[in-house]
Coordinates of C-alpha atoms in Angstrom, one line a residue:
M1 CA 0.0 0.0 0.0
R2 CA 1.2 3.5 -0.8
L3 CA 1.5 5.4 2.5
V4 CA 1.5 9.0 1.5
R5 CA 4.3 11.1 2.8
Q6 CA 3.3 13.8 5.2
E7 CA 4.6 16.6 2.9
D8 CA 2.3 15.3 0.1
Q9 CA -0.9 15.0 2.3
G10 CA -2.6 18.3 1.3
A11 CA -2.3 17.8 -2.5
S12 CA -3.3 14.1 -2.2
L13 CA -6.4 14.9 -0.2
L14 CA -7.4 17.8 -2.4
R15 CA -7.2 15.6 -5.5
R16 CA -9.4 13.0 -3.9
A17 CA -11.9 15.3 -2.3
G18 CA -15.4 14.1 -2.9
G19 CA -14.2 10.8 -4.2
Y20 CA -14.9 8.3 -1.4
D21 CA -17.8 6.2 -0.4
V22 CA -16.4 5.5 3.1
V23 CA -14.0 7.4 5.3
V24 CA -12.4 5.4 8.1
V25 CA -10.9 7.4 10.9
G26 CA -8.0 5.5 12.5
S27 CA -5.6 2.9 11.3
G28 CA -5.5 0.4 14.1
V29 CA -6.8 -3.1 13.8
A30 CA -10.5 -2.0 13.9
G31 CA -10.0 0.7 11.3
L32 CA -8.0 -1.5 8.9
C33 CA -10.6 -4.3 9.2
A34 CA -13.3 -1.8 8.5
A35 CA -11.6 -0.6 5.5
V36 CA -11.0 -4.1 4.2
E37 CA -14.6 -5.1 4.6
A38 CA -16.0 -1.9 3.1
A39 CA -13.7 -2.2 0.1
S40 CA -14.5 -5.9 -0.3
A41 CA -18.1 -4.7 -0.7
G42 CA -17.1 -2.4 -3.6
A43 CA -16.7 0.8 -1.7
R44 CA -14.1 3.4 -2.4
V45 CA -12.4 3.8 0.9
V46 CA -9.8 6.0 2.5
V47 CA -8.3 5.6 6.0
L48 CA -7.3 8.8 7.8
E49 CA -4.5 8.5 10.5
R50 CA -3.6 11.3 12.8
A51 CA -0.2 9.9 13.6
G52 CA 2.7 9.5 11.1
A53 CA 2.5 5.7 11.0
V54 CA -0.1 3.1 10.5
G55 CA -1.3 0.9 13.4
G56 CA -1.8 2.8 16.6
A57 CA -1.9 0.7 19.7
S58 CA -2.4 -2.4 17.6
V59 CA 1.2 -2.6 16.6
M60 CA 2.3 -2.6 20.2
S61 CA -0.2 -5.3 21.3
G62 CA 0.5 -8.9 21.9
A63 CA -2.7 -9.4 19.9
A64 CA -3.9 -12.2 22.2
C65 CA -7.5 -13.2 21.3
N66 CA -10.1 -15.1 23.4
L67 CA -11.4 -17.5 20.9
V68 CA -13.7 -20.6 21.1
G69 CA -13.8 -23.9 19.3
T70 CA -10.6 -23.5 17.2
P71 CA -8.5 -26.1 15.5
L72 CA -5.7 -25.1 17.9
Q73 CA -7.9 -25.9 20.9
R74 CA -8.9 -29.2 19.5
A75 CA -5.3 -30.1 18.6
R76 CA -4.4 -29.5 22.3
G77 CA -7.4 -31.5 23.6
V78 CA -9.2 -28.4 24.9
D79 CA -13.0 -28.9 25.3
D80 CA -14.6 -25.4 25.1
D81 CA -18.0 -23.8 24.1
V82 CA -19.6 -20.4 23.9
Q83 CA -21.6 -20.9 27.0
L84 CA -18.6 -21.7 29.2
A85 CA -16.7 -18.8 27.7
L86 CA -19.5 -16.4 28.1
A87 CA -19.9 -17.4 31.8
D88 CA -16.3 -16.6 32.4
W89 CA -16.6 -13.3 30.5
V90 CA -19.6 -12.0 32.5
R91 CA -18.3 -13.3 35.8
V92 CA -15.2 -11.2 35.4
G93 CA -16.7 -8.2 33.7
G94 CA -19.5 -7.7 36.0
P95 CA -23.0 -6.1 35.4
T96 CA -21.9 -3.5 32.9
A97 CA -20.5 -6.1 30.4
D98 CA -22.6 -6.1 27.2
V99 CA -23.7 -9.7 27.2
E100 CA -25.4 -9.5 23.8
W101 CA -22.2 -8.3 22.2
A102 CA -20.0 -10.7 24.1
R103 CA -22.2 -13.7 23.0
R104 CA -22.1 -12.6 19.4
Y105 CA -18.4 -12.1 19.4
L106 CA -17.7 -15.6 21.0
E107 CA -20.1 -17.3 18.6
R108 CA -18.3 -15.8 15.6
S109 CA -14.8 -15.9 17.1
R110 CA -13.8 -19.1 15.2
V111 CA -14.9 -18.1 11.8
D112 CA -14.6 -14.4 11.8
I113 CA -11.3 -14.1 13.6
Y114 CA -9.4 -17.4 13.8
D115 CA -10.2 -18.6 10.2
W116 CA -10.2 -15.0 8.7
C117 CA -6.9 -14.2 10.1
E118 CA -5.5 -17.5 8.7
D119 CA -6.9 -16.4 5.3
L120 CA -4.8 -13.2 5.7
G121 CA -1.7 -15.3 6.2
V122 CA -1.6 -15.1 9.9
S123 CA -0.7 -18.2 11.9
W124 CA -1.9 -18.9 15.5
L125 CA 1.0 -20.2 17.4
E126 CA 0.3 -20.2 21.2
L127 CA -2.6 -21.2 23.4
S128 CA -2.8 -20.2 27.0
Q129 CA -5.1 -20.0 30.0
P130 CA -4.7 -16.7 31.8
E131 CA -6.5 -16.0 35.0
G132 CA -10.3 -16.2 34.9
N133 CA -10.5 -18.5 31.9
S134 CA -11.9 -22.0 32.8
V135 CA -9.9 -23.6 29.8
A136 CA -7.1 -22.6 27.6
R137 CA -8.7 -20.3 25.0
V138 CA -6.3 -17.3 24.6
H139 CA -4.6 -17.5 21.2
T140 CA -1.5 -15.6 20.2
P141 CA -0.6 -15.0 16.6
A142 CA 2.8 -15.0 14.9
G143 CA 4.1 -11.6 14.8
W144 CA 1.7 -10.4 17.5
G145 CA -0.2 -7.2 16.7
R146 CA 2.3 -5.9 14.2
G147 CA 1.9 -9.1 12.2
I148 CA -1.8 -8.7 11.9
V149 CA -1.6 -5.0 11.1
E150 CA 0.9 -5.8 8.3
A151 CA -1.4 -8.5 6.9
L152 CA -4.3 -6.1 7.0
T153 CA -2.4 -3.4 5.4
A154 CA -1.4 -5.7 2.5
R155 CA -5.0 -6.8 2.1
A156 CA -6.2 -3.2 2.1
A157 CA -3.7 -2.4 -0.6
S158 CA -4.9 -5.2 -2.8
L159 CA -8.4 -3.7 -2.6
G160 CA -7.4 -0.2 -3.5
V161 CA -7.8 1.3 -0.1
G162 CA -5.9 4.6 0.4
I163 CA -4.2 5.5 3.7
E164 CA -3.4 9.1 4.4
L165 CA -1.1 9.9 7.4
G166 CA -0.8 13.0 9.6
V167 CA -4.4 14.0 9.1
D168 CA -6.4 15.5 11.9
V169 CA -10.1 15.0 11.6
R170 CA -11.7 18.0 13.2
E171 CA -15.4 17.2 12.7
V172 CA -17.9 14.6 11.5
V173 CA -20.1 16.4 9.0
L174 CA -23.9 15.8 9.5
R175 CA -26.5 16.8 6.9
D176 CA -30.1 16.4 8.0
G177 CA -28.9 14.0 10.7
V178 CA -26.9 11.8 8.4
A179 CA -23.1 11.5 8.3
S180 CA -21.9 12.8 5.0
G181 CA -18.1 13.3 5.5
V182 CA -15.4 14.8 7.6
D183 CA -13.6 18.1 8.0
V184 CA -9.9 17.6 8.3
T185 CA -6.6 19.4 8.6
S186 CA -3.8 17.9 6.6
A187 CA -0.1 17.7 7.7
D188 CA 0.7 20.9 5.8
G189 CA -2.1 22.8 7.5
A190 CA -4.6 22.8 4.7
E191 CA -8.3 22.7 6.0
L192 CA -10.4 20.4 3.7
R193 CA -13.7 18.7 3.6
L194 CA -14.0 15.2 2.4
D195 CA -17.5 14.1 1.4
A196 CA -18.4 10.5 2.0
R197 CA -21.5 8.4 2.2
A198 CA -20.4 6.8 5.4
V199 CA -17.9 7.5 8.2
V200 CA -16.4 4.8 10.4
V201 CA -14.6 6.1 13.6
C202 CA -11.9 3.7 14.9
T203 CA -9.6 6.1 16.8
G204 CA -8.8 4.0 19.9
G205 CA -9.1 4.9 23.5
F206 CA -7.8 7.7 25.9
A207 CA -5.4 5.9 28.2
A208 CA -2.7 8.4 27.2
N209 CA -4.9 11.4 28.3
R210 CA -4.4 11.7 32.1
E211 CA -6.6 14.7 32.4
L212 CA -9.5 13.0 30.7
M213 CA -9.0 9.8 32.7
R214 CA -9.0 11.7 36.0
E215 CA -12.1 13.7 34.9
V216 CA -14.2 10.6 34.1
A217 CA -12.8 8.4 36.9
P218 CA -12.3 10.6 40.0
D219 CA -11.0 7.7 42.0
L220 CA -7.8 7.7 39.9
R221 CA -7.0 11.2 41.4
E222 CA -6.2 9.4 44.7
L223 CA -3.3 7.4 43.2
P224 CA 0.1 8.7 44.1
R225 CA 1.2 7.8 40.6
L226 CA -0.7 6.5 37.6
L227 CA 1.3 5.9 34.5
S228 CA -0.1 6.3 30.9
G229 CA 0.5 3.4 28.7
G230 CA -0.7 2.1 25.3
A231 CA -0.3 4.3 22.2
P232 CA 0.9 7.9 22.8
G233 CA -2.0 8.9 20.4
A234 CA -4.7 7.5 22.6
L235 CA -5.9 10.9 23.7
G236 CA -9.7 10.6 23.1
H237 CA -10.0 12.5 19.9
G238 CA -12.6 10.1 18.5
H239 CA -14.7 10.4 21.7
R240 CA -14.8 14.1 21.3
L241 CA -15.7 13.8 17.6
L242 CA -18.5 11.5 18.4
R243 CA -19.8 13.5 21.3
R244 CA -20.0 16.5 19.1
A245 CA -21.9 14.4 16.5
G246 CA -24.6 13.7 19.2
A247 CA -23.3 10.2 20.2
Q248 CA -24.2 8.5 23.4
L249 CA -21.2 7.4 25.5
T250 CA -21.1 5.0 28.3
C251 CA -18.9 3.5 31.0
L252 CA -16.1 6.1 30.5
D253 CA -14.9 5.5 34.1
H254 CA -13.9 1.8 33.3
I255 CA -10.2 2.3 33.1
W256 CA -8.1 -0.9 32.8
A257 CA -4.7 -0.7 34.5
Y258 CA -2.0 -3.2 34.9
P259 CA 0.4 -3.4 37.9
N260 CA 3.6 -3.8 36.0
G261 CA 4.3 -0.3 34.7
T262 CA 7.6 1.6 35.2
P263 CA 8.3 5.2 34.1
D264 CA 9.7 5.6 30.5
P265 CA 13.0 7.5 30.7
D266 CA 12.3 9.0 27.2
D267 CA 9.4 11.0 28.8
P268 CA 10.7 14.0 30.6
T269 CA 7.3 14.6 32.2
G270 CA 7.3 11.3 34.0
T271 CA 3.8 10.5 33.2
R272 CA 4.3 8.0 30.3
G273 CA 5.2 4.4 31.3
V274 CA 6.1 1.1 29.7
G275 CA 4.6 -2.3 30.7
V276 CA 7.3 -4.7 31.7
R277 CA 6.6 -8.2 30.4
G278 CA 8.6 -11.4 29.9
I279 CA 9.9 -11.9 33.5
S280 CA 8.7 -15.2 35.0
G281 CA 11.0 -15.8 38.0
D282 CA 10.6 -12.7 39.9
I283 CA 9.0 -11.9 43.4
W284 CA 7.2 -8.7 44.2
L285 CA 8.0 -6.8 47.4
N286 CA 6.1 -3.9 48.9
S287 CA 7.6 -0.9 50.8
A288 CA 7.9 -3.2 53.9
G289 CA 10.1 -5.6 51.9
R290 CA 7.4 -8.4 52.0
R291 CA 5.7 -10.3 49.3
F292 CA 1.9 -9.7 48.8
V293 CA 0.7 -11.6 45.8
D294 CA 1.1 -14.7 43.6
E295 CA 3.4 -13.1 41.0
G296 CA 2.1 -15.3 38.3
Q297 CA -1.1 -13.2 38.4
R298 CA 0.3 -10.0 37.0
N299 CA -2.5 -8.8 34.9
G300 CA -5.2 -6.2 35.4
G301 CA -7.2 -8.5 37.8
T302 CA -5.6 -10.0 40.9
G303 CA -2.2 -8.3 40.2
A304 CA -3.6 -4.9 39.9
R305 CA -5.9 -5.1 42.9
A306 CA -3.0 -6.4 45.0
L307 CA -0.8 -3.6 44.0
L308 CA -3.4 -0.9 44.6
A309 CA -3.9 -2.3 48.2
Q310 CA -0.1 -1.7 49.0
P311 CA 1.3 1.4 50.7
G312 CA 2.1 4.0 48.1
R313 CA 0.5 1.8 45.4
T314 CA 3.9 0.6 44.3
A315 CA 6.1 -2.5 44.4
W316 CA 9.5 -3.8 43.4
S317 CA 10.1 -6.8 41.1
I318 CA 13.2 -8.7 42.1
F319 CA 14.7 -11.2 39.7
N320 CA 18.0 -12.6 38.3
A321 CA 19.8 -10.5 35.7
A322 CA 19.8 -13.7 33.5
E323 CA 16.1 -12.8 32.7
L324 CA 17.0 -9.4 31.3
P325 CA 17.2 -10.5 27.6
N326 CA 13.6 -11.9 27.9
V327 CA 12.1 -8.6 28.9
V328 CA 9.6 -6.9 26.6
L329 CA 8.8 -3.1 27.2
L330 CA 5.4 -2.3 25.9
G331 CA 4.3 1.3 25.1
N332 CA 7.3 2.9 23.4
E333 CA 8.5 1.0 20.3
R334 CA 11.9 2.5 20.6
W335 CA 12.7 -0.1 23.3
G336 CA 11.4 -2.9 21.0
T337 CA 8.1 -4.6 20.3
P338 CA 6.5 -7.8 21.4
A339 CA 7.8 -9.5 18.2
T340 CA 11.2 -7.8 18.1
V341 CA 13.5 -7.3 21.1
A342 CA 16.5 -4.8 20.6
P343 CA 19.2 -5.8 23.1
D344 CA 21.2 -2.6 22.7
L345 CA 18.2 -0.4 23.4
L346 CA 17.1 -2.6 26.4
T347 CA 20.6 -2.0 27.8
E348 CA 20.2 1.7 27.3
F349 CA 16.9 1.5 29.2
W350 CA 18.4 -0.3 32.2
G351 CA 21.2 2.3 32.2
R352 CA 18.9 5.4 32.0
S353 CA 16.0 4.4 34.3
E354 CA 15.9 5.8 37.7
F355 CA 13.6 2.9 38.7
V356 CA 16.0 0.0 38.0
W357 CA 18.7 -1.2 40.4
R358 CA 21.3 -4.0 40.4
A359 CA 23.3 -5.6 43.2
D360 CA 24.9 -9.0 44.0
T361 CA 23.0 -9.7 47.2
P362 CA 19.5 -9.1 48.4
A363 CA 20.8 -7.0 51.3
E364 CA 22.9 -4.8 48.9
L365 CA 19.8 -4.4 46.5
A366 CA 17.6 -3.4 49.5
D367 CA 20.1 -0.8 50.6
K368 CA 20.2 0.7 47.2
I369 CA 16.4 0.8 46.8
G370 CA 15.8 2.0 50.3
L371 CA 13.8 -1.0 51.5
P372 CA 14.2 -2.6 54.9
T373 CA 17.3 -4.8 54.5
A374 CA 16.3 -7.6 56.9
A375 CA 12.8 -7.9 55.5
V376 CA 14.0 -8.1 51.9
A377 CA 16.7 -10.7 52.8
D378 CA 14.1 -12.8 54.6
S379 CA 11.6 -12.6 51.8
V380 CA 14.2 -13.8 49.3
A381 CA 15.6 -16.5 51.6
A382 CA 12.1 -17.9 52.2
F383 CA 11.3 -18.0 48.5
N384 CA 14.7 -19.6 47.7
A385 CA 14.1 -22.3 50.3
A386 CA 10.9 -23.3 48.7
V387 CA 12.5 -23.5 45.3
L388 CA 15.5 -25.5 46.5
A389 CA 13.2 -27.9 48.4
G390 CA 11.6 -28.8 45.1
K391 CA 8.1 -27.6 46.1
D392 CA 5.4 -27.3 43.5
R393 CA 4.2 -24.0 45.0
D394 CA 5.7 -21.7 47.5
P395 CA 3.9 -21.8 51.0
E396 CA 3.6 -18.0 51.3
Q397 CA 1.7 -16.9 48.2
Q398 CA 0.9 -20.3 46.6
R399 CA 2.8 -19.3 43.4
S400 CA 3.7 -22.1 41.0
L401 CA 7.4 -22.9 41.2
T402 CA 7.6 -25.0 38.1
G403 CA 10.7 -24.0 36.2
I404 CA 11.6 -21.2 38.5
P405 CA 15.2 -20.8 39.7
P406 CA 16.2 -19.4 43.1
L407 CA 17.1 -15.7 43.4
T408 CA 20.7 -16.5 44.3
G409 CA 22.7 -13.7 42.5
P410 CA 25.3 -12.5 41.8
D411 CA 23.7 -9.7 39.8
L412 CA 20.1 -9.4 41.0
V413 CA 17.8 -6.7 39.4
A414 CA 15.0 -4.7 40.9
I415 CA 12.4 -2.7 38.9
Q416 CA 9.9 -0.4 40.6
F417 CA 6.4 -1.0 39.5
F418 CA 3.4 1.4 39.4
P419 CA -0.1 1.1 38.0
I420 CA -0.2 1.8 34.3
A421 CA -3.4 2.6 32.5
V422 CA -3.4 0.8 29.1
K423 CA -7.1 0.5 28.0
T424 CA -10.4 2.3 28.3
F425 CA -13.3 -0.1 28.4
G426 CA -16.1 2.4 27.9
G427 CA -16.9 4.5 24.8
V428 CA -19.6 5.3 22.2
R429 CA -22.6 3.1 22.2
T430 CA -23.4 1.2 19.1
D431 CA -25.9 -1.4 18.0
L432 CA -24.9 -4.8 16.9
Q433 CA -24.2 -3.5 13.4
C434 CA -21.8 -0.8 14.8
R435 CA -24.1 2.1 14.0
V436 CA -23.5 4.9 16.4
I437 CA -26.4 5.5 18.9
D438 CA -27.4 9.1 19.7
R439 CA -28.4 10.4 23.1
A440 CA -32.0 9.7 22.3
G441 CA -31.3 6.0 21.6
A442 CA -31.6 6.1 17.8
A443 CA -29.0 5.1 15.2
I444 CA -27.2 8.0 13.4
R445 CA -27.3 7.1 9.8
G446 CA -24.1 6.8 8.0
L447 CA -22.0 6.9 11.2
F448 CA -20.3 3.8 12.6
A449 CA -17.8 3.2 15.4
A450 CA -15.6 0.2 16.3
G451 CA -12.7 -0.8 18.4
E452 CA -11.6 0.9 21.6
V453 CA -13.4 4.2 20.8
A454 CA -16.6 2.0 21.2
G455 CA -15.4 0.1 24.3
M456 CA -13.9 -2.6 22.0
A457 CA -17.4 -3.3 20.7
G458 CA -20.9 -1.9 21.3
G459 CA -19.9 0.6 24.0
C460 CA -18.6 -1.6 26.8
I461 CA -18.3 -5.2 25.7
N462 CA -16.0 -6.2 28.7
G463 CA -17.6 -4.3 31.6
R464 CA -15.4 -2.9 34.4
A465 CA -12.9 -5.8 34.2
A466 CA -11.7 -8.2 31.6
L467 CA -10.3 -11.6 30.8
E468 CA -7.0 -11.5 28.9
G469 CA -7.7 -11.9 25.2
T470 CA -11.0 -9.9 25.2
M471 CA -9.6 -6.6 23.8
F472 CA -7.8 -7.1 20.6
G473 CA -10.3 -9.8 19.4
P474 CA -13.4 -7.6 19.8
C475 CA -11.6 -4.6 18.2
L476 CA -10.9 -6.8 15.2
Y477 CA -14.4 -8.2 15.1
S478 CA -16.2 -4.9 15.6
G479 CA -14.1 -3.4 12.9
R480 CA -15.1 -6.0 10.5
V481 CA -18.8 -5.6 11.4
A482 CA -18.7 -1.8 11.0
G483 CA -17.0 -2.0 7.6
A484 CA -19.3 -4.7 6.3
T485 CA -22.5 -2.9 7.5
A486 CA -21.3 0.4 5.9
G487 CA -20.5 -1.5 2.6
A488 CA -23.9 -3.2 2.6
E489 CA -25.9 0.0 3.3
L490 CA -24.1 1.8 0.5
A491 CA -25.5 -0.8 -1.9
R492 CA -29.1 0.5 -1.2
P493 CA -28.6 4.3 -0.8
Q494 CA -32.2 5.3 -1.8
R495 CA -33.9 3.2 0.8
M496 CA -31.4 4.4 3.5
R497 CA -32.0 8.0 2.6
T498 CA -35.8 7.8 2.8
E499 CA -36.6 5.4 5.6

């Protein structure tokens, strides 16, 4: 696909003004899926991306998808069904989870995600059972999120979809209550109007907008430190666009935070963080130098709740330096991606971060951090004793010790963790065809939304909490639904305009 250089944006858009059936706002997985589906239905499609590169948060994602009844599950002997998966989903998400959307997603997950991605050339490599899932149903693709984005970009190119970078969409244009295009500012500052018969908004969430998060979720103001993760461009632009268009928004206070964030030294403000993944043999200590959680549960559920219950809402991950090459830092691609680790840049990170310490003994490490020396030494010694005794689980936190080495040094590492907001689970309300719902409860004709701007799907498919694997998959699925619906409705314009 030809990705237009930013200096050519204005001229490109002016040449194409008025020449589109569908404008898609946002180039993450939802936006690219919408573009592919609309173009497959014969629509002339353009994707407008505010940033200078395609992919948004999707290229940073592990792209794990909660899928049911797949060949990979059958090959591994996993017996799963929609009702079991839905029960897990609703139990974790709580009363605000959109059960109808969740059921629809799970029913279609095998065909519309697993099979469809394979048709794009994406292979599913891993199957896991994170916390809350009754069986193994979380599927990870080859190449992670970037692999799927690249496959979608290639498919879009084959269908003639245009992608324009550095374009700021200022307004969704409504004529007689029907979406009819967008007003934009190009990278060179030109203000333009693009007419279209349908607009699909797929702009992501607002986890990078601390002010907005604190406005809609006042409880977050009480946190001593909340890092912003995910894509730097996740600022809520699409939420503002849709609100001005009259859309109904819901569950905006549902902010999903992980416990394994540490400040990004590239950010001078100290507000951006990276999620630390890939460590398996660490223990977490609070400010008293004591363990407080099963460290295997390091997601936004048990791990986050445990961290938020600690003094200062912070903790220190202690591990052997031999694990450093396995670390993945999510949230700033300069430090690498889930699919590509850059050793030299990781070394730079360890050297620049003020929240990383190294020492040869637990006592020396505690002294550098400022934690109680005796407590840290005792916590490490107790953990090591369980490992060296060959126990299946440690007696203190019941953590699995399978394959875990003792923390013996020399060269131990500590990373300080803080809560990091990575996803927003609420957004614009849509119906099951991804039509945007207005504040009176009616669909706005010609206007669609999908992905995180729509709470992954429908407005709030997950509820207040989520199983792992229930974010990327619904974004992909709702993007497909939005594009397919827009394409189908363009095939009967007279009826749509007069009904």
